[in-house]
Amino acid sequence: MGTVAVLPTATDIQSAVAST
């Protein structure tokens, strides 16, 4: 870890989508 840790991860995206 150390490269481009700014954008959300795939898991975070799936979590947000499932939240809708």
PDB file of C-alpha atoms in Angstrom:
ATOM      1  CA  MET A   1       0.000   0.000   0.000  1.00  0.00           C
ATOM      2  CA  GLY A   2       1.233   3.462  -0.757  1.00  0.00           C
ATOM      3  CA  THR A   3       0.135   4.174  -4.327  1.00  0.00           C
ATOM      4  CA  VAL A   4      -3.062   6.072  -5.033  1.00  0.00           C
ATOM      5  CA  ALA A   5      -4.723   5.485  -1.688  1.00  0.00           C
ATOM      6  CA  VAL A   6      -6.878   8.563  -2.201  1.00  0.00           C
ATOM      7  CA  LEU A   7      -9.616   7.179  -4.384  1.00  0.00           C
ATOM      8  CA  PRO A   8     -12.159   4.766  -2.867  1.00  0.00           C
ATOM      9  CA  THR A   9     -11.570   1.056  -3.220  1.00  0.00           C
ATOM     10  CA  ALA A  10     -13.842  -1.335  -5.122  1.00  0.00           C
ATOM     11  CA  THR A  11     -15.210  -2.550  -1.789  1.00  0.00           C
ATOM     12  CA  ASP A  12     -16.121   0.984  -0.777  1.00  0.00           C
ATOM     13  CA  ILE A  13     -17.836   1.541  -4.114  1.00  0.00           C
ATOM     14  CA  GLN A  14     -19.844  -1.677  -3.813  1.00  0.00           C
ATOM     15  CA  SER A  15     -20.797  -0.680  -0.275  1.00  0.00           C
ATOM     16  CA  ALA A  16     -22.050   2.690  -1.463  1.00  0.00           C
ATOM     17  CA  VAL A  17     -23.980   1.153  -4.360  1.00  0.00           C
ATOM     18  CA  ALA A  18     -25.576  -1.467  -2.106  1.00  0.00           C
ATOM     19  CA  SER A  19     -26.490   1.360   0.252  1.00  0.00           C
ATOM     20  CA  THR A  20     -28.816   2.896  -2.328  1.00  0.00           C
TER      21      THR A  20
END
